[in-house]
Each structure stands twice: as C-alpha cells, then as structure tokens.
Coordinates of C-alpha atoms in Angstrom, one line a residue:
M1 CA 6.2 -28.7 -22.6
I2 CA 7.3 -31.5 -24.9
A3 CA 5.6 -30.1 -27.9
K4 CA 7.5 -26.8 -27.5
S5 CA 10.8 -28.7 -27.1
L6 CA 10.2 -30.5 -30.4
K7 CA 9.1 -27.4 -32.3
G8 CA 11.7 -26.2 -34.7
R9 CA 13.7 -29.5 -34.8
S10 CA 14.2 -31.4 -37.9
A11 CA 11.7 -34.3 -38.5
A12 CA 14.5 -36.5 -39.6
M13 CA 16.3 -38.5 -36.8
D14 CA 19.8 -37.4 -35.8
P15 CA 22.3 -39.6 -37.9
G16 CA 24.3 -39.9 -34.5
I17 CA 21.5 -42.0 -33.1
W18 CA 21.3 -44.3 -36.1
S19 CA 25.0 -44.8 -36.0
K20 CA 24.8 -46.0 -32.4
L21 CA 22.0 -48.5 -32.7
P22 CA 23.1 -52.1 -32.0
P23 CA 23.3 -53.9 -35.3
E24 CA 20.7 -56.4 -34.2
L25 CA 18.2 -53.7 -33.5
L26 CA 18.9 -51.9 -36.9
E27 CA 18.2 -55.3 -38.6
L28 CA 15.0 -55.8 -36.8
I29 CA 13.8 -52.1 -37.9
L30 CA 14.8 -52.5 -41.5
S31 CA 13.0 -56.1 -41.7
F32 CA 9.8 -54.2 -41.5
L33 CA 10.3 -52.1 -44.4
P34 CA 8.2 -52.6 -47.7
L35 CA 10.0 -55.0 -50.2
K36 CA 10.5 -52.1 -52.8
T37 CA 11.9 -49.9 -50.3
L38 CA 14.4 -52.8 -49.2
L39 CA 15.5 -53.4 -52.7
N40 CA 16.2 -49.8 -53.3
L41 CA 18.2 -49.7 -50.1
R42 CA 20.8 -52.1 -51.4
S43 CA 22.4 -49.4 -53.6
T44 CA 22.8 -46.8 -50.7
C45 CA 25.9 -48.4 -49.2
K46 CA 28.1 -51.5 -49.1
H47 CA 26.8 -52.4 -45.5
F48 CA 23.2 -52.5 -46.5
K49 CA 23.9 -54.5 -49.5
S50 CA 25.7 -57.2 -47.5
L51 CA 23.1 -56.9 -44.8
V52 CA 20.1 -57.7 -47.0
F53 CA 21.9 -61.2 -47.9
S54 CA 23.1 -62.0 -44.5
P55 CA 21.5 -65.1 -42.9
S56 CA 20.2 -63.3 -39.8
F57 CA 18.6 -60.7 -41.7
I58 CA 17.0 -63.2 -44.1
S59 CA 15.6 -65.0 -41.1
K60 CA 14.0 -61.7 -39.7
Y61 CA 12.8 -60.4 -43.0
S62 CA 11.1 -63.7 -43.9
S63 CA 9.2 -63.8 -40.6
A64 CA 8.3 -60.1 -40.6
S65 CA 7.1 -59.7 -44.4
L66 CA 4.0 -60.9 -45.9
F67 CA 4.5 -61.4 -49.6
S68 CA 1.8 -61.8 -52.0
S69 CA 1.6 -65.1 -54.0
F70 CA 0.5 -65.3 -57.7
F71 CA -0.8 -67.5 -60.4
L72 CA 1.0 -66.5 -63.7
L73 CA -0.5 -67.4 -67.0
S74 CA 1.7 -68.2 -69.9
H75 CA 0.2 -68.2 -73.4
P76 CA 1.7 -68.2 -77.0
Q77 CA 0.2 -64.6 -77.5
C78 CA 1.5 -63.3 -74.0
Y79 CA 4.8 -62.7 -75.6
S80 CA 7.0 -61.0 -72.6
N81 CA 3.9 -59.8 -70.6
F82 CA 2.2 -62.4 -68.2
P83 CA -1.1 -62.0 -66.5
L84 CA -0.7 -62.4 -62.6
Y85 CA -3.6 -63.3 -60.3
D86 CA -2.8 -62.2 -56.8
T87 CA -4.1 -65.0 -54.6
I88 CA -4.0 -62.8 -51.4
R89 CA -5.6 -59.7 -52.7
G90 CA -7.9 -61.4 -55.5
A91 CA -6.6 -59.0 -58.2
W92 CA -5.1 -59.2 -61.6
R93 CA -1.8 -57.7 -62.4
K94 CA 0.8 -57.8 -65.3
L95 CA 4.4 -58.9 -65.1
A96 CA 7.0 -57.7 -67.7
L97 CA 9.9 -60.2 -68.4
P98 CA 12.9 -57.8 -68.4
L99 CA 14.5 -58.0 -71.8
S100 CA 18.1 -57.6 -70.2
F101 CA 17.6 -61.3 -69.0
L102 CA 17.5 -62.5 -72.4
P103 CA 20.5 -63.2 -74.9
P104 CA 20.4 -61.2 -78.0
S105 CA 19.7 -64.3 -80.0
A106 CA 16.6 -65.2 -78.0
A107 CA 13.9 -64.3 -80.7
Q108 CA 11.6 -66.6 -78.9
F109 CA 11.3 -68.2 -75.4
N110 CA 9.0 -70.7 -73.8
L111 CA 8.1 -70.7 -70.1
L112 CA 8.3 -74.4 -68.9
S113 CA 8.5 -74.6 -65.3
S114 CA 8.5 -72.8 -62.0
C115 CA 9.7 -73.5 -58.3
N116 CA 10.4 -71.5 -55.2
G117 CA 10.4 -68.2 -57.1
L118 CA 12.4 -69.4 -60.0
F119 CA 11.4 -69.7 -63.6
C120 CA 12.8 -71.9 -66.2
F121 CA 12.5 -70.8 -69.8
S122 CA 13.6 -72.6 -73.1
L123 CA 15.4 -70.4 -75.6
P124 CA 15.4 -72.6 -78.7
N125 CA 17.4 -70.2 -80.9
S126 CA 20.2 -70.2 -78.7
S127 CA 20.1 -73.8 -77.7
S128 CA 19.8 -73.1 -73.8
F129 CA 17.6 -72.7 -70.9
L130 CA 17.2 -69.7 -68.8
V131 CA 16.6 -69.9 -65.0
C132 CA 15.8 -66.6 -63.5
N133 CA 14.5 -65.0 -60.2
L134 CA 12.6 -62.0 -61.4
L135 CA 12.4 -60.4 -58.0
A136 CA 16.2 -60.5 -57.3
K137 CA 17.0 -59.7 -60.9
S138 CA 19.3 -62.6 -61.3
S139 CA 19.5 -65.2 -64.1
R140 CA 21.6 -68.1 -65.4
S141 CA 22.0 -69.6 -68.9
I142 CA 22.2 -73.3 -69.1
Q143 CA 23.3 -74.8 -72.4
F144 CA 21.5 -77.8 -73.7
P145 CA 23.4 -81.1 -73.3
F146 CA 23.8 -81.4 -76.9
F147 CA 22.1 -80.1 -80.1
P148 CA 19.6 -80.7 -81.5
F149 CA 17.8 -81.5 -78.2
A150 CA 14.3 -82.7 -78.1
F151 CA 13.0 -83.1 -74.7
E152 CA 9.8 -83.4 -72.6
M153 CA 8.4 -83.4 -69.1
L154 CA 10.8 -80.8 -68.0
T155 CA 10.7 -80.2 -64.0
L156 CA 12.4 -77.5 -62.0
V157 CA 13.0 -78.9 -58.5
S158 CA 14.2 -76.8 -55.5
T159 CA 17.0 -78.3 -53.4
P160 CA 18.7 -77.5 -50.0
H161 CA 21.7 -76.1 -52.1
G162 CA 20.0 -74.6 -55.1
Y163 CA 17.9 -76.4 -57.8
K164 CA 17.8 -79.2 -60.2
I165 CA 16.4 -79.6 -63.7
F166 CA 15.0 -82.9 -64.8
L167 CA 14.0 -83.8 -68.4
L168 CA 13.4 -86.8 -70.8
C169 CA 15.1 -87.0 -74.0
S170 CA 14.5 -89.5 -76.9
K171 CA 17.7 -90.1 -78.7
F172 CA 18.6 -92.9 -81.3
S173 CA 15.2 -94.7 -80.6
S174 CA 16.3 -94.7 -76.7
N175 CA 14.8 -92.9 -73.9
Y176 CA 17.4 -91.0 -71.5
A177 CA 16.9 -88.8 -68.5
F178 CA 18.9 -85.8 -68.0
V179 CA 19.6 -83.9 -64.6
Y180 CA 21.2 -80.5 -64.3
D181 CA 22.5 -79.6 -60.9
S182 CA 23.0 -75.9 -60.0
K183 CA 25.6 -76.9 -57.3
V184 CA 28.1 -78.3 -59.7
H185 CA 26.7 -76.5 -63.0
S186 CA 26.7 -79.7 -64.9
W187 CA 24.3 -82.2 -66.7
R188 CA 24.2 -86.0 -65.8
Q189 CA 22.8 -88.6 -67.9
F190 CA 20.6 -91.7 -66.9
D191 CA 18.7 -94.4 -68.3
G192 CA 15.1 -93.4 -69.1
F193 CA 11.8 -95.4 -68.3
Q194 CA 10.4 -97.9 -70.6
P195 CA 7.7 -97.5 -71.9
L196 CA 7.5 -93.8 -72.4
L197 CA 5.9 -91.9 -69.6
A198 CA 4.4 -89.2 -71.5
D199 CA 0.7 -89.0 -72.6
N200 CA 1.0 -85.2 -71.9
F201 CA 4.1 -83.5 -72.8
H202 CA 3.4 -80.5 -70.5
K203 CA 3.1 -82.9 -67.5
E204 CA 5.9 -82.3 -64.8
G205 CA 7.1 -84.7 -62.1
A206 CA 5.9 -84.4 -58.5
S207 CA 8.8 -83.9 -56.1
F208 CA 8.5 -86.1 -53.1
N209 CA 11.3 -87.4 -50.7
G210 CA 14.1 -86.6 -53.0
S211 CA 12.6 -88.1 -56.0
L212 CA 10.1 -87.2 -58.8
Y213 CA 6.8 -89.1 -59.2
F214 CA 5.1 -89.8 -62.4
A215 CA 1.9 -91.6 -63.5
T216 CA 2.1 -93.9 -66.3
P217 CA -0.6 -94.1 -69.2
E218 CA -2.9 -96.9 -69.0
P219 CA -2.8 -99.4 -67.3
F220 CA -2.2 -96.5 -64.7
S221 CA 0.7 -96.9 -62.3
V222 CA 3.1 -94.7 -60.5
V223 CA 6.9 -94.7 -60.9
C224 CA 9.5 -92.6 -59.2
F225 CA 12.9 -91.4 -60.3
D226 CA 15.6 -90.7 -57.7
L227 CA 17.3 -87.4 -58.5
E228 CA 20.6 -88.3 -56.8
N229 CA 21.3 -91.7 -58.0
G230 CA 19.2 -91.9 -61.2
K231 CA 17.4 -95.0 -60.6
W232 CA 13.8 -95.5 -61.4
E233 CA 11.3 -97.5 -59.4
N234 CA 7.7 -98.9 -59.8
L235 CA 5.5 -98.2 -56.6
D236 CA 3.9 -101.4 -55.5
T237 CA 0.6 -99.5 -54.5
E238 CA -2.9 -100.4 -55.6
M239 CA -4.6 -97.7 -57.9
P240 CA -8.4 -96.7 -57.4
R241 CA -10.7 -98.6 -59.9
E242 CA -12.2 -97.1 -63.0
L243 CA -9.7 -94.4 -63.5
T244 CA -9.8 -92.4 -66.7
F245 CA -6.8 -90.1 -66.1
V246 CA -4.3 -89.6 -63.4
R247 CA -2.3 -86.4 -62.3
L248 CA 0.2 -86.3 -59.5
V249 CA 0.9 -83.2 -57.4
S250 CA 3.1 -82.7 -54.1
N251 CA 3.3 -80.4 -51.1
T252 CA 7.0 -80.2 -50.7
D253 CA 6.9 -78.1 -47.5
E254 CA 4.9 -81.0 -45.6
G255 CA 6.1 -83.9 -47.4
K256 CA 2.9 -85.1 -49.0
L257 CA 1.9 -86.6 -52.3
Y258 CA -1.6 -86.3 -53.8
M259 CA -3.4 -87.9 -56.8
V260 CA -6.1 -86.2 -58.9
G261 CA -8.0 -88.6 -61.1
G262 CA -11.2 -89.0 -63.1
I263 CA -13.7 -91.9 -62.4
G264 CA -15.6 -93.3 -65.1
R265 CA -15.8 -95.9 -68.0
N266 CA -14.8 -96.1 -71.5
G267 CA -12.6 -93.1 -71.2
I268 CA -15.5 -90.9 -70.0
S269 CA -15.2 -89.3 -66.6
R270 CA -18.2 -89.1 -64.5
S271 CA -16.4 -87.8 -61.3
M272 CA -13.1 -86.5 -60.2
K273 CA -11.6 -87.4 -56.7
L274 CA -8.6 -86.3 -54.7
W275 CA -6.4 -89.0 -52.9
E276 CA -3.3 -88.5 -50.5
M277 CA -0.6 -91.2 -50.3
G278 CA -0.9 -92.7 -46.9
D279 CA 2.0 -93.8 -44.4
G280 CA 1.5 -97.4 -45.8
G281 CA 2.1 -96.4 -49.5
N282 CA -1.7 -96.7 -50.2
W283 CA -4.0 -94.1 -51.8
V284 CA -6.5 -92.5 -49.2
E285 CA -9.5 -90.6 -50.7
V286 CA -9.5 -87.1 -49.4
E287 CA -12.1 -85.1 -51.4
R288 CA -14.6 -85.4 -54.4
L289 CA -15.3 -82.6 -56.7
P290 CA -18.7 -81.5 -56.5
E291 CA -21.2 -82.7 -59.4
L292 CA -21.8 -79.3 -60.9
M293 CA -18.3 -78.2 -60.9
C294 CA -17.2 -81.6 -62.3
R295 CA -19.6 -81.2 -65.2
K296 CA -18.2 -77.8 -66.0
F297 CA -14.5 -79.0 -65.9
M298 CA -15.3 -82.1 -68.0
S299 CA -17.1 -80.1 -70.6
V300 CA -14.3 -77.5 -71.0
C301 CA -11.6 -80.1 -71.5
Y302 CA -14.1 -82.3 -73.8
H303 CA -12.9 -85.4 -72.1
N304 CA -9.5 -85.1 -73.9
Y305 CA -7.6 -85.5 -70.5
E306 CA -4.0 -85.0 -72.2
H307 CA -4.7 -81.3 -71.9
V308 CA -5.2 -81.6 -68.0
Y309 CA -2.4 -80.8 -65.8
C310 CA -1.9 -80.0 -62.0
F311 CA 0.3 -78.1 -59.7
W312 CA 0.6 -77.1 -56.0
H313 CA 0.3 -73.6 -54.8
Q314 CA 0.1 -72.8 -51.2
D315 CA -2.3 -75.2 -49.7
M316 CA -4.2 -75.3 -53.0
I317 CA -4.1 -78.2 -55.6
C318 CA -4.7 -76.6 -58.8
V319 CA -6.4 -78.4 -61.7
C320 CA -6.0 -76.8 -65.2
C321 CA -6.7 -77.4 -68.9
H322 CA -4.7 -76.1 -71.8
T323 CA -8.0 -75.2 -73.6
W324 CA -9.4 -73.3 -70.8
P325 CA -8.4 -70.0 -69.3
E326 CA -9.6 -70.5 -65.7
I327 CA -8.3 -72.5 -62.8
L328 CA -10.1 -75.1 -60.7
Y329 CA -8.6 -75.6 -57.3
C330 CA -9.0 -77.3 -54.0
K331 CA -8.3 -75.6 -50.8
V332 CA -6.8 -78.8 -48.9
S333 CA -7.1 -77.5 -45.5
R334 CA -10.9 -76.7 -45.7
R335 CA -11.4 -79.4 -48.3
T336 CA -13.4 -77.0 -50.6
W337 CA -13.4 -76.5 -54.4
H338 CA -13.4 -73.1 -56.1
W339 CA -13.0 -71.5 -59.6
I340 CA -10.6 -68.5 -60.4
P341 CA -12.3 -66.8 -63.3
K342 CA -10.7 -65.9 -66.6
C343 CA -8.5 -62.9 -66.7
P344 CA -10.4 -59.9 -68.1
S345 CA -7.5 -58.8 -70.3
I346 CA -7.5 -62.1 -72.2
P347 CA -9.3 -61.9 -75.6
D348 CA -12.0 -64.4 -76.4
K349 CA -10.3 -65.5 -79.5
W350 CA -7.5 -67.1 -77.4
S351 CA -8.8 -70.7 -77.3
C352 CA -5.8 -73.0 -76.4
G353 CA -2.4 -72.9 -75.1
F354 CA -3.0 -71.7 -71.6
R355 CA -0.4 -72.7 -69.2
W356 CA -0.6 -71.6 -65.3
F357 CA 2.3 -71.7 -63.0
S358 CA 2.8 -71.1 -59.2
F359 CA 4.7 -67.9 -58.4
V360 CA 5.8 -67.1 -54.9
P361 CA 8.3 -64.3 -55.0
D362 CA 11.5 -65.1 -52.9
L363 CA 14.2 -62.6 -52.9
Y364 CA 16.9 -65.0 -51.6
T365 CA 16.5 -67.9 -54.1
L366 CA 19.5 -67.8 -56.4
A367 CA 19.5 -68.6 -60.1

C-alpha cells in the first residue's frame, strides 16, 4: 500500500515541507552535510550564507563534522604546490596555493608559520606578510613595520579575538620584538632579549599561558615573552643535565608545555627525552626515544642540532630536521614513537630545506 502511494511521486522533497521546518531543525540537518557541499551552499541564497557563519550553526557543525588534519611540507622546490599527509587516512595529497591570494608583485613567497587553520607567508618583493585561510578562501596582507626589515623566529599565535604575529628584529645593533595584533590591525614594538635567542632561525616560540616560551643557546635556559605587555622573564627552573640541544612545544588546548632535548656529552647526543612542565615549574620526564630510532634521527641530522625543530599536532609532538624529509613523532597519550615516511612524490635529489607544518582546517578562523 505504501509503495503504491509513493509510486509516481517526485523523489525530491516538497519545498513546502522545507519551508515549514523549524530553524533549529534545519540547522541540525545541514550540519551533517559534507564540507564541500556546505561551501557550495553559501552561494545559493543570502539566508544560507548568513546561516553558515552564525554562532549556533558553527557550534553544531563543529561537533557533527570530522575534519581531516594534515602535515604540510614546504620546500624551496615546492613553489605553490605543497605535499599534504592526511594523518587520519594515512594518505598523501597535494595542496595548491590559489594565485588569487597573492599580490601581482609576489614573485616569491615563503611559508613561515601555521596556527589554527591559518598560514603566514612572507612576501619579500612586496615587503609584507600574507595571512590566509585556504579553506575559507580569506586572506589579509600585512605590511612590514619598516623597510628593509630583517626578522627571525616568526610565530603565528591564535588568540580569542583573532591572532598575533611575533618576531624578532635586529636594527642598529639592537634587538627588538614586534607583535602584530589582528584585532587592531597594527604593530607594537618592544625591547628584545639579550643575548640573542636564535641558534636556529627557523625556531618558533611555544605558546603557553598568554606568553611565548623560548629556549636559549648554551647554557640552556627558558625565557618567556608576554604577548600583552611585551615583558621578558627568565624562568627559574632547573634544566636536566648533559643537554646537547633543547626545543620547546606546547599543547594550547590543554595548556601544557613540553621540552624535547638531546642527552650526551661534548655536543654528541646519545639519547633524546621528552619532559613536561610540572605544576611547580619543574621539568618532569615523560618519555625516552627508543635507542634504534634515536640512532636514526641523530644520523640524519648529523649531530647538527640547529636543523632540528618541533611542533604540536593533535596529541603528537613532531620532531623534524631540515635535512630530512620524514617526521618523527611521539603520540603523547600513548607514549609511543613513530616515523612518517617520505612523501613518494619528493625527488631524491632534494637534500635539504624541508619544513613541516601542522594544518588543521578551520572554516571559521578569519584572516
């Protein structure tokens, strides 16, 4: 009987039914759409375009959808196409940077930092930075504070009201810190830290409790920079013995600060350990890298630790080397170590310049 009554009727739902659905029910139904379909939906009518960016819909969509997360590889030979490793599906992909994001004068660009779905590029020819959300197709060009502008240790930091860009600049034999705030669209200048922090120009600060934390060159210590008031502070904490290098990384979601360091003598690491900052401000050992994996990592970086850098990616502390195309990571919740193999599309002749970034797409992060 039911089959007969349905026979001959259109498979499409009656528009009259859709028009009478309560708004909260319509939002719930749309929140289960695939991301690509949702993005196409924005151009159908003004109501859907405003709905997609409403706070109530953002909350429903964030809880209903499962986004993939990626490791993105930048290399001087990548140009505008970046290899992506899907950490959920364990597969390689390609990401093309839309040329529409770039100003006409951008003959070259360098990817410097990523955070919360945003990327920060340097555009030397146009004396500016480019912050963009590739998923939402939004971008913002930010002019250098002055020109010529030599900088290092650029770090993109997510804030409750947008983002901030931190960097150090040496000018007139002095060291200055600059902070860009997307909320007010302006730069602020502060005193730098003496002596200079950088033993690795590609090292970023670790965001923790409203400050950026840095490890100094030998003798190793930890300093922090308050992003709000621009003040520097030395942490009064005892460092582990026989350190050969130190890198800091933070889990901003849970408010935790970690330290990755080599242990050895005479600048040669015999082991590598992971510590967490305890409640009392002391370093608590969490895990040690297995011996065979440690031998491989130390051999690929040739004990030249200025090439080593770290970053956080969804319960993973990633330890990388500019001279090696693989990622060593620790799954923090399981306390296990793993390698992500080389991307099969990377030519063997690419011997250095590898830079990995965390990429967790977020439709609602504004550039």
